[in-house]
Amino acid sequence: MNKTENNNPIAMYYDREPERIWDGTEYYNGPCTVRVCLDGEMGGGFNRDGMEVAWETDTRAENAIERKEANPWAANWWTYHKETGMYENDYLADQDGTYRCTLTYTDPEGHVFRREGTPFVVDQTAPHISAESIKTESGNVHTILVEVEEYSFSREHTHIYGKRYEDGADEWQEIEVSWFLVGEKALAQVTMDQNEMEELWVKAEDWAGNQAEYRQEVGAEPMGQEDASGTFFAALAVLACFFFLTVFTGVRKIFL
C-alpha cells in the first residue's frame, strides 16, 4: 500500500478496480470495500477524535456502511499496522446504489486535512427488459414500447435490432431509438412492419457490465392486446407530461 500523498495523512483505497468509469463515477458489479487510512507518523500521532468519515449513500436497501455507522464502537475502531505506521478502517458497500465518502482529520497540533472520495455505484442486478406490442389499423404495422428497468442504465450499451429475411438468410438490423428516462426505467418506442421485420431483439448492458437480452416475434402480445394498449397509452401520457416540463421549466437532458 502506498503512503499518503502531498503531505496529507489521510487516504482511501478500493479493494478492486471498477468495471467502468463514466462521467466521473466509478461502477462496480459486486460489493466493494473502501479502506480509509491515516498515517500515524505524521502530525505527532493519531487523534482518534479528530477523524471524521462522512458517508453519503443512496441504496435500494439498508447497506453495511449504514449499519456500521449506527454502531459507534465499530465506526471508531481503527487497526494499527506497526510495519507501515498506518491506522485503517474498512467500509463495505454491499447494496445496489450510490456512495460517496469525505474524510476530514484534525491532527493533535490542530492542522486540518480533507480528502474527497470519488463517487461510485454498486450495481449487482442485470437489466430487466420487457416489450409490449400494439397493432395499428393496418394490422401489419406494430408500435412496440420497450422498457428497460435498470439502476445504472447505459444508452451507449443498449441496442435494439429487428430481424428481416433477405436473400435467403436472416439478417439483423439495428434500429435507432431515443431513450426516455423515468426513475430507474428507460423507455423507447419502436415501429416495425410485420411484412419486413419478423422479430425484435433487445440487448442491454448497464454501466457496471451486467447484461440481459430479450427477444419477441413482431406482433406477439404476451400481455394481451387490451392490457398492452392501456399500458402503452399510459406511458405516452408520461412522455407528454415530461415533454411539457422540458419546454416550460427548462429541464435539460431528459432525452439521452
C-alpha positions as YAML, in Angstrom:
chain: A
units: angstrom
residues:
- id: 1
  name: MET
  ca: [0.00, 0.00, 0.00]
- id: 2
  name: ASN
  ca: [1.33, 3.41, -0.90]
- id: 3
  name: LYS
  ca: [1.90, 6.15, 1.62]
- id: 4
  name: THR
  ca: [-0.43, 9.12, 1.67]
- id: 5
  name: GLU
  ca: [0.22, 11.85, -0.91]
- id: 6
  name: ASN
  ca: [1.11, 15.55, -0.80]
- id: 7
  name: ASN
  ca: [1.76, 15.55, 2.94]
- id: 8
  name: ASN
  ca: [-1.89, 14.64, 3.55]
- id: 9
  name: PRO
  ca: [-2.01, 11.93, 6.24]
- id: 10
  name: ILE
  ca: [-5.42, 10.57, 5.16]
- id: 11
  name: ALA
  ca: [-6.23, 8.46, 2.11]
- id: 12
  name: MET
  ca: [-8.68, 5.85, 0.85]
- id: 13
  name: TYR
  ca: [-8.20, 2.75, -1.26]
- id: 14
  name: TYR
  ca: [-10.58, 0.37, -3.05]
- id: 15
  name: ASP
  ca: [-10.15, -3.40, -2.93]
- id: 16
  name: ARG
  ca: [-10.79, -3.78, -6.67]
- id: 17
  name: GLU
  ca: [-10.80, -1.91, -9.95]
- id: 18
  name: PRO
  ca: [-14.14, -0.59, -11.23]
- id: 19
  name: GLU
  ca: [-15.80, -2.23, -14.23]
- id: 20
  name: ARG
  ca: [-16.19, 1.22, -15.82]
- id: 21
  name: ILE
  ca: [-15.68, 4.90, -15.11]
- id: 22
  name: TRP
  ca: [-18.17, 7.25, -16.74]
- id: 23
  name: ASP
  ca: [-18.75, 10.96, -16.16]
- id: 24
  name: GLY
  ca: [-16.54, 10.92, -13.05]
- id: 25
  name: THR
  ca: [-18.36, 8.00, -11.42]
- id: 26
  name: GLU
  ca: [-16.93, 4.52, -10.86]
- id: 27
  name: TYR
  ca: [-19.15, 1.45, -11.42]
- id: 28
  name: TYR
  ca: [-18.78, -1.92, -9.66]
- id: 29
  name: ASN
  ca: [-20.85, -5.06, -10.34]
- id: 30
  name: GLY
  ca: [-20.19, -6.52, -6.89]
- id: 31
  name: PRO
  ca: [-19.61, -5.46, -3.26]
- id: 32
  name: CYS
  ca: [-16.74, -3.03, -2.84]
- id: 33
  name: THR
  ca: [-14.62, -2.46, 0.28]
- id: 34
  name: VAL
  ca: [-13.21, 1.01, 0.86]
- id: 35
  name: ARG
  ca: [-10.23, 1.19, 3.20]
- id: 36
  name: VAL
  ca: [-9.72, 4.52, 4.96]
- id: 37
  name: CYS
  ca: [-6.13, 5.05, 6.09]
- id: 38
  name: LEU
  ca: [-4.37, 7.55, 8.29]
- id: 39
  name: ASP
  ca: [-0.61, 7.91, 8.62]
- id: 40
  name: GLY
  ca: [0.07, 7.95, 12.34]
- id: 41
  name: GLU
  ca: [3.66, 9.06, 11.79]
- id: 42
  name: MET
  ca: [2.53, 12.48, 10.53]
- id: 43
  name: GLY
  ca: [1.30, 15.25, 12.83]
- id: 44
  name: GLY
  ca: [2.67, 13.85, 16.06]
- id: 45
  name: GLY
  ca: [0.43, 10.79, 16.42]
- id: 46
  name: PHE
  ca: [-3.15, 9.67, 15.88]
- id: 47
  name: ASN
  ca: [-6.02, 11.83, 17.11]
- id: 48
  name: ARG
  ca: [-8.92, 9.37, 17.17]
- id: 49
  name: ASP
  ca: [-11.49, 12.05, 17.97]
- id: 50
  name: GLY
  ca: [-10.19, 14.24, 15.15]
- id: 51
  name: MET
  ca: [-11.03, 11.73, 12.40]
- id: 52
  name: GLU
  ca: [-14.38, 12.25, 10.66]
- id: 53
  name: VAL
  ca: [-15.58, 9.79, 7.99]
- id: 54
  name: ALA
  ca: [-18.73, 11.20, 6.36]
- id: 55
  name: TRP
  ca: [-20.66, 8.89, 4.01]
- id: 56
  name: GLU
  ca: [-23.44, 9.83, 1.58]
- id: 57
  name: THR
  ca: [-25.33, 6.71, 0.49]
- id: 58
  name: ASP
  ca: [-28.48, 6.19, -1.59]
- id: 59
  name: THR
  ca: [-29.21, 2.48, -1.91]
- id: 60
  name: ARG
  ca: [-32.20, 0.25, -2.58]
- id: 61
  name: ALA
  ca: [-31.80, -1.46, 0.81]
- id: 62
  name: GLU
  ca: [-30.01, -0.71, 4.06]
- id: 63
  name: ASN
  ca: [-26.31, -1.15, 3.43]
- id: 64
  name: ALA
  ca: [-23.44, -2.36, 5.60]
- id: 65
  name: ILE
  ca: [-21.99, 1.17, 5.89]
- id: 66
  name: GLU
  ca: [-25.23, 2.47, 7.43]
- id: 67
  name: ARG
  ca: [-25.27, -0.43, 9.87]
- id: 68
  name: LYS
  ca: [-21.65, 0.25, 10.79]
- id: 69
  name: GLU
  ca: [-22.27, 3.97, 11.33]
- id: 70
  name: ALA
  ca: [-25.17, 3.08, 13.63]
- id: 71
  name: ASN
  ca: [-22.63, 1.30, 15.88]
- id: 72
  name: PRO
  ca: [-20.26, 4.00, 17.25]
- id: 73
  name: TRP
  ca: [-17.87, 1.36, 18.59]
- id: 74
  name: ALA
  ca: [-17.45, -0.28, 15.16]
- id: 75
  name: ALA
  ca: [-17.25, 3.04, 13.29]
- id: 76
  name: ASN
  ca: [-14.49, 4.28, 15.59]
- id: 77
  name: TRP
  ca: [-12.44, 1.08, 15.59]
- id: 78
  name: TRP
  ca: [-9.08, 1.59, 13.89]
- id: 79
  name: THR
  ca: [-6.50, -1.12, 13.27]
- id: 80
  name: TYR
  ca: [-2.87, -0.05, 13.64]
- id: 81
  name: HIS
  ca: [-0.15, -1.63, 11.48]
- id: 82
  name: LYS
  ca: [3.22, -1.21, 13.11]
- id: 83
  name: GLU
  ca: [5.20, -2.00, 9.95]
- id: 84
  name: THR
  ca: [3.55, 0.81, 7.97]
- id: 85
  name: GLY
  ca: [2.55, 3.20, 10.75]
- id: 86
  name: MET
  ca: [-0.97, 3.33, 9.29]
- id: 87
  name: TYR
  ca: [-4.32, 3.29, 11.07]
- id: 88
  name: GLU
  ca: [-7.03, 1.61, 8.97]
- id: 89
  name: ASN
  ca: [-10.80, 1.20, 8.95]
- id: 90
  name: ASP
  ca: [-12.76, -0.77, 6.32]
- id: 91
  name: TYR
  ca: [-16.22, 0.08, 4.98]
- id: 92
  name: LEU
  ca: [-18.24, -2.40, 2.89]
- id: 93
  name: ALA
  ca: [-20.53, -1.10, 0.11]
- id: 94
  name: ASP
  ca: [-22.71, -4.18, -0.36]
- id: 95
  name: GLN
  ca: [-26.08, -2.94, -1.71]
- id: 96
  name: ASP
  ca: [-27.03, -1.56, -5.13]
- id: 97
  name: GLY
  ca: [-26.86, 2.22, -5.07]
- id: 98
  name: THR
  ca: [-24.57, 5.25, -5.00]
- id: 99
  name: TYR
  ca: [-21.84, 6.01, -2.46]
- id: 100
  name: ARG
  ca: [-19.51, 8.88, -1.69]
- id: 101
  name: CYS
  ca: [-17.09, 9.45, 1.19]
- id: 102
  name: THR
  ca: [-15.49, 12.62, 2.54]
- id: 103
  name: LEU
  ca: [-12.62, 12.44, 5.04]
- id: 104
  name: THR
  ca: [-11.64, 15.21, 7.45]
- id: 105
  name: TYR
  ca: [-8.88, 14.92, 10.01]
- id: 106
  name: THR
  ca: [-7.60, 17.30, 12.69]
- id: 107
  name: ASP
  ca: [-4.21, 16.25, 13.98]
- id: 108
  name: PRO
  ca: [-3.01, 16.73, 17.61]
- id: 109
  name: GLU
  ca: [-1.41, 20.05, 16.62]
- id: 110
  name: GLY
  ca: [-4.69, 21.42, 15.22]
- id: 111
  name: HIS
  ca: [-3.91, 21.11, 11.49]
- id: 112
  name: VAL
  ca: [-6.96, 20.16, 9.39]
- id: 113
  name: PHE
  ca: [-6.73, 17.81, 6.40]
- id: 114
  name: ARG
  ca: [-9.50, 16.86, 3.96]
- id: 115
  name: ARG
  ca: [-9.92, 14.35, 1.15]
- id: 116
  name: GLU
  ca: [-12.88, 13.87, -1.21]
- id: 117
  name: GLY
  ca: [-13.59, 10.34, -2.35]
- id: 118
  name: THR
  ca: [-14.61, 9.51, -5.92]
- id: 119
  name: PRO
  ca: [-18.37, 8.85, -6.21]
- id: 120
  name: PHE
  ca: [-19.11, 5.24, -7.08]
- id: 121
  name: VAL
  ca: [-22.05, 2.95, -7.84]
- id: 122
  name: VAL
  ca: [-22.55, -0.67, -6.87]
- id: 123
  name: ASP
  ca: [-24.89, -2.43, -9.31]
- id: 124
  name: GLN
  ca: [-25.18, -6.20, -8.98]
- id: 125
  name: THR
  ca: [-28.50, -6.56, -10.83]
- id: 126
  name: ALA
  ca: [-28.92, -7.32, -14.53]
- id: 127
  name: PRO
  ca: [-31.30, -5.09, -16.54]
- id: 128
  name: HIS
  ca: [-34.93, -6.23, -16.71]
- id: 129
  name: ILE
  ca: [-36.30, -5.90, -20.26]
- id: 130
  name: SER
  ca: [-39.92, -6.05, -21.37]
- id: 131
  name: ALA
  ca: [-41.84, -5.06, -24.51]
- id: 132
  name: GLU
  ca: [-45.48, -4.50, -25.42]
- id: 133
  name: SER
  ca: [-46.75, -4.64, -29.00]
- id: 134
  name: ILE
  ca: [-49.88, -2.87, -30.30]
- id: 135
  name: LYS
  ca: [-51.29, -3.32, -33.80]
- id: 136
  name: THR
  ca: [-52.26, -0.31, -35.88]
- id: 137
  name: GLU
  ca: [-55.30, -0.19, -38.15]
- id: 138
  name: SER
  ca: [-53.37, -1.81, -40.98]
- id: 139
  name: GLY
  ca: [-52.84, -4.95, -38.91]
- id: 140
  name: ASN
  ca: [-49.23, -5.33, -40.04]
- id: 141
  name: VAL
  ca: [-47.51, -2.26, -38.58]
- id: 142
  name: HIS
  ca: [-46.82, -2.50, -34.86]
- id: 143
  name: THR
  ca: [-45.83, 0.11, -32.33]
- id: 144
  name: ILE
  ca: [-43.69, -1.55, -29.68]
- id: 145
  name: LEU
  ca: [-42.92, 0.04, -26.33]
- id: 146
  name: VAL
  ca: [-39.60, -1.26, -24.98]
- id: 147
  name: GLU
  ca: [-38.91, -0.85, -21.28]
- id: 148
  name: VAL
  ca: [-35.57, -1.44, -19.55]
- id: 149
  name: GLU
  ca: [-35.62, -1.33, -15.77]
- id: 150
  name: GLU
  ca: [-32.07, -0.63, -14.64]
- id: 151
  name: TYR
  ca: [-30.29, 1.31, -11.86]
- id: 152
  name: SER
  ca: [-27.28, 2.31, -13.99]
- id: 153
  name: PHE
  ca: [-28.81, 2.37, -17.47]
- id: 154
  name: SER
  ca: [-26.37, 2.94, -20.35]
- id: 155
  name: ARG
  ca: [-27.70, 4.21, -23.66]
- id: 156
  name: GLU
  ca: [-24.33, 3.51, -25.28]
- id: 157
  name: HIS
  ca: [-24.53, -0.19, -24.41]
- id: 158
  name: THR
  ca: [-28.24, -0.81, -25.05]
- id: 159
  name: HIS
  ca: [-29.25, -1.78, -28.59]
- id: 160
  name: ILE
  ca: [-32.45, -2.76, -30.40]
- id: 161
  name: TYR
  ca: [-32.40, -4.94, -33.52]
- id: 162
  name: GLY
  ca: [-35.02, -6.14, -36.00]
- id: 163
  name: LYS
  ca: [-34.71, -9.41, -37.94]
- id: 164
  name: ARG
  ca: [-35.60, -9.47, -41.61]
- id: 165
  name: TYR
  ca: [-35.45, -12.32, -44.14]
- id: 166
  name: GLU
  ca: [-33.42, -11.21, -47.15]
- id: 167
  name: ASP
  ca: [-31.62, -13.07, -49.95]
- id: 168
  name: GLY
  ca: [-32.39, -16.44, -48.41]
- id: 169
  name: ALA
  ca: [-30.97, -15.63, -44.97]
- id: 170
  name: ASP
  ca: [-31.97, -13.91, -41.75]
- id: 171
  name: GLU
  ca: [-30.31, -10.53, -41.14]
- id: 172
  name: TRP
  ca: [-30.36, -8.39, -38.00]
- id: 173
  name: GLN
  ca: [-30.57, -4.63, -38.48]
- id: 174
  name: GLU
  ca: [-30.01, -2.17, -35.63]
- id: 175
  name: ILE
  ca: [-32.87, 0.26, -35.05]
- id: 176
  name: GLU
  ca: [-32.06, 3.77, -33.85]
- id: 177
  name: VAL
  ca: [-34.29, 4.93, -30.99]
- id: 178
  name: SER
  ca: [-34.50, 7.74, -28.43]
- id: 179
  name: TRP
  ca: [-34.47, 6.62, -24.80]
- id: 180
  name: PHE
  ca: [-36.59, 8.41, -22.20]
- id: 181
  name: LEU
  ca: [-35.71, 8.02, -18.51]
- id: 182
  name: VAL
  ca: [-38.29, 7.87, -15.71]
- id: 183
  name: GLY
  ca: [-36.66, 6.97, -12.42]
- id: 184
  name: GLU
  ca: [-34.96, 3.60, -12.86]
- id: 185
  name: LYS
  ca: [-36.82, 2.85, -16.11]
- id: 186
  name: ALA
  ca: [-35.80, 3.66, -19.68]
- id: 187
  name: LEU
  ca: [-38.50, 3.72, -22.39]
- id: 188
  name: ALA
  ca: [-38.19, 3.62, -26.17]
- id: 189
  name: GLN
  ca: [-40.82, 3.44, -28.91]
- id: 190
  name: VAL
  ca: [-40.20, 1.25, -31.97]
- id: 191
  name: THR
  ca: [-42.35, 1.00, -35.12]
- id: 192
  name: MET
  ca: [-41.98, -2.26, -37.07]
- id: 193
  name: ASP
  ca: [-43.75, -3.58, -40.17]
- id: 194
  name: GLN
  ca: [-44.50, -7.26, -39.76]
- id: 195
  name: ASN
  ca: [-44.09, -7.73, -43.53]
- id: 196
  name: GLU
  ca: [-40.48, -6.51, -43.26]
- id: 197
  name: MET
  ca: [-39.40, -7.42, -39.72]
- id: 198
  name: GLU
  ca: [-40.02, -10.81, -38.13]
- id: 199
  name: GLU
  ca: [-38.51, -10.45, -34.69]
- id: 200
  name: LEU
  ca: [-37.41, -7.86, -32.11]
- id: 201
  name: TRP
  ca: [-34.14, -8.31, -30.18]
- id: 202
  name: VAL
  ca: [-33.05, -6.05, -27.30]
- id: 203
  name: LYS
  ca: [-29.55, -6.31, -25.81]
- id: 204
  name: ALA
  ca: [-28.84, -4.25, -22.68]
- id: 205
  name: GLU
  ca: [-25.66, -3.80, -20.69]
- id: 206
  name: ASP
  ca: [-25.51, -1.38, -17.76]
- id: 207
  name: TRP
  ca: [-22.52, 0.73, -16.73]
- id: 208
  name: ALA
  ca: [-21.43, -1.95, -14.26]
- id: 209
  name: GLY
  ca: [-21.26, -4.57, -17.02]
- id: 210
  name: ASN
  ca: [-24.40, -6.59, -16.15]
- id: 211
  name: GLN
  ca: [-26.09, -7.90, -19.31]
- id: 212
  name: ALA
  ca: [-29.54, -9.05, -20.39]
- id: 213
  name: GLU
  ca: [-31.34, -9.91, -23.64]
- id: 214
  name: TYR
  ca: [-34.95, -10.00, -24.77]
- id: 215
  name: ARG
  ca: [-36.46, -11.41, -27.97]
- id: 216
  name: GLN
  ca: [-40.02, -11.25, -29.23]
- id: 217
  name: GLU
  ca: [-41.72, -12.02, -32.53]
- id: 218
  name: VAL
  ca: [-43.25, -8.95, -34.15]
- id: 219
  name: GLY
  ca: [-46.97, -9.00, -33.49]
- id: 220
  name: ALA
  ca: [-46.73, -11.19, -30.41]
- id: 221
  name: GLU
  ca: [-48.76, -9.89, -27.49]
- id: 222
  name: PRO
  ca: [-47.56, -11.63, -24.33]
- id: 223
  name: MET
  ca: [-49.76, -9.39, -22.10]
- id: 224
  name: GLY
  ca: [-52.82, -9.36, -24.37]
- id: 225
  name: GLN
  ca: [-53.65, -6.54, -26.76]
- id: 226
  name: GLU
  ca: [-56.14, -4.78, -24.44]
- id: 227
  name: ASP
  ca: [-53.77, -4.70, -21.44]
- id: 228
  name: ALA
  ca: [-50.84, -3.67, -23.64]
- id: 229
  name: SER
  ca: [-52.82, -0.78, -25.11]
- id: 230
  name: GLY
  ca: [-53.67, 0.60, -21.69]
- id: 231
  name: THR
  ca: [-50.06, 0.43, -20.55]
- id: 232
  name: PHE
  ca: [-48.83, 1.93, -23.80]
- id: 233
  name: PHE
  ca: [-51.10, 4.97, -23.70]
- id: 234
  name: ALA
  ca: [-50.32, 5.46, -20.01]
- id: 235
  name: ALA
  ca: [-46.65, 5.53, -20.95]
- id: 236
  name: LEU
  ca: [-47.37, 8.03, -23.73]
- id: 237
  name: ALA
  ca: [-49.11, 10.26, -21.17]
- id: 238
  name: VAL
  ca: [-45.98, 10.16, -19.01]
- id: 239
  name: LEU
  ca: [-43.85, 11.06, -22.05]
- id: 240
  name: ALA
  ca: [-46.12, 14.00, -22.89]
- id: 241
  name: CYS
  ca: [-46.02, 15.23, -19.29]
- id: 242
  name: PHE
  ca: [-42.24, 15.28, -19.25]
- id: 243
  name: PHE
  ca: [-42.16, 16.96, -22.66]
- id: 244
  name: PHE
  ca: [-44.14, 19.92, -21.37]
- id: 245
  name: LEU
  ca: [-41.98, 20.05, -18.25]
- id: 246
  name: THR
  ca: [-38.97, 20.29, -20.55]
- id: 247
  name: VAL
  ca: [-40.48, 23.18, -22.53]
- id: 248
  name: PHE
  ca: [-41.82, 25.26, -19.66]
- id: 249
  name: THR
  ca: [-39.27, 24.65, -16.88]
- id: 250
  name: GLY
  ca: [-36.08, 24.47, -18.92]
- id: 251
  name: VAL
  ca: [-35.19, 20.99, -17.74]
- id: 252
  name: ARG
  ca: [-32.37, 19.63, -19.89]
- id: 253
  name: LYS
  ca: [-31.02, 16.21, -20.80]
- id: 254
  name: ILE
  ca: [-34.23, 14.27, -20.19]
- id: 255
  name: PHE
  ca: [-33.75, 12.61, -23.55]
- id: 256
  name: LEU
  ca: [-30.35, 10.89, -23.80]
...
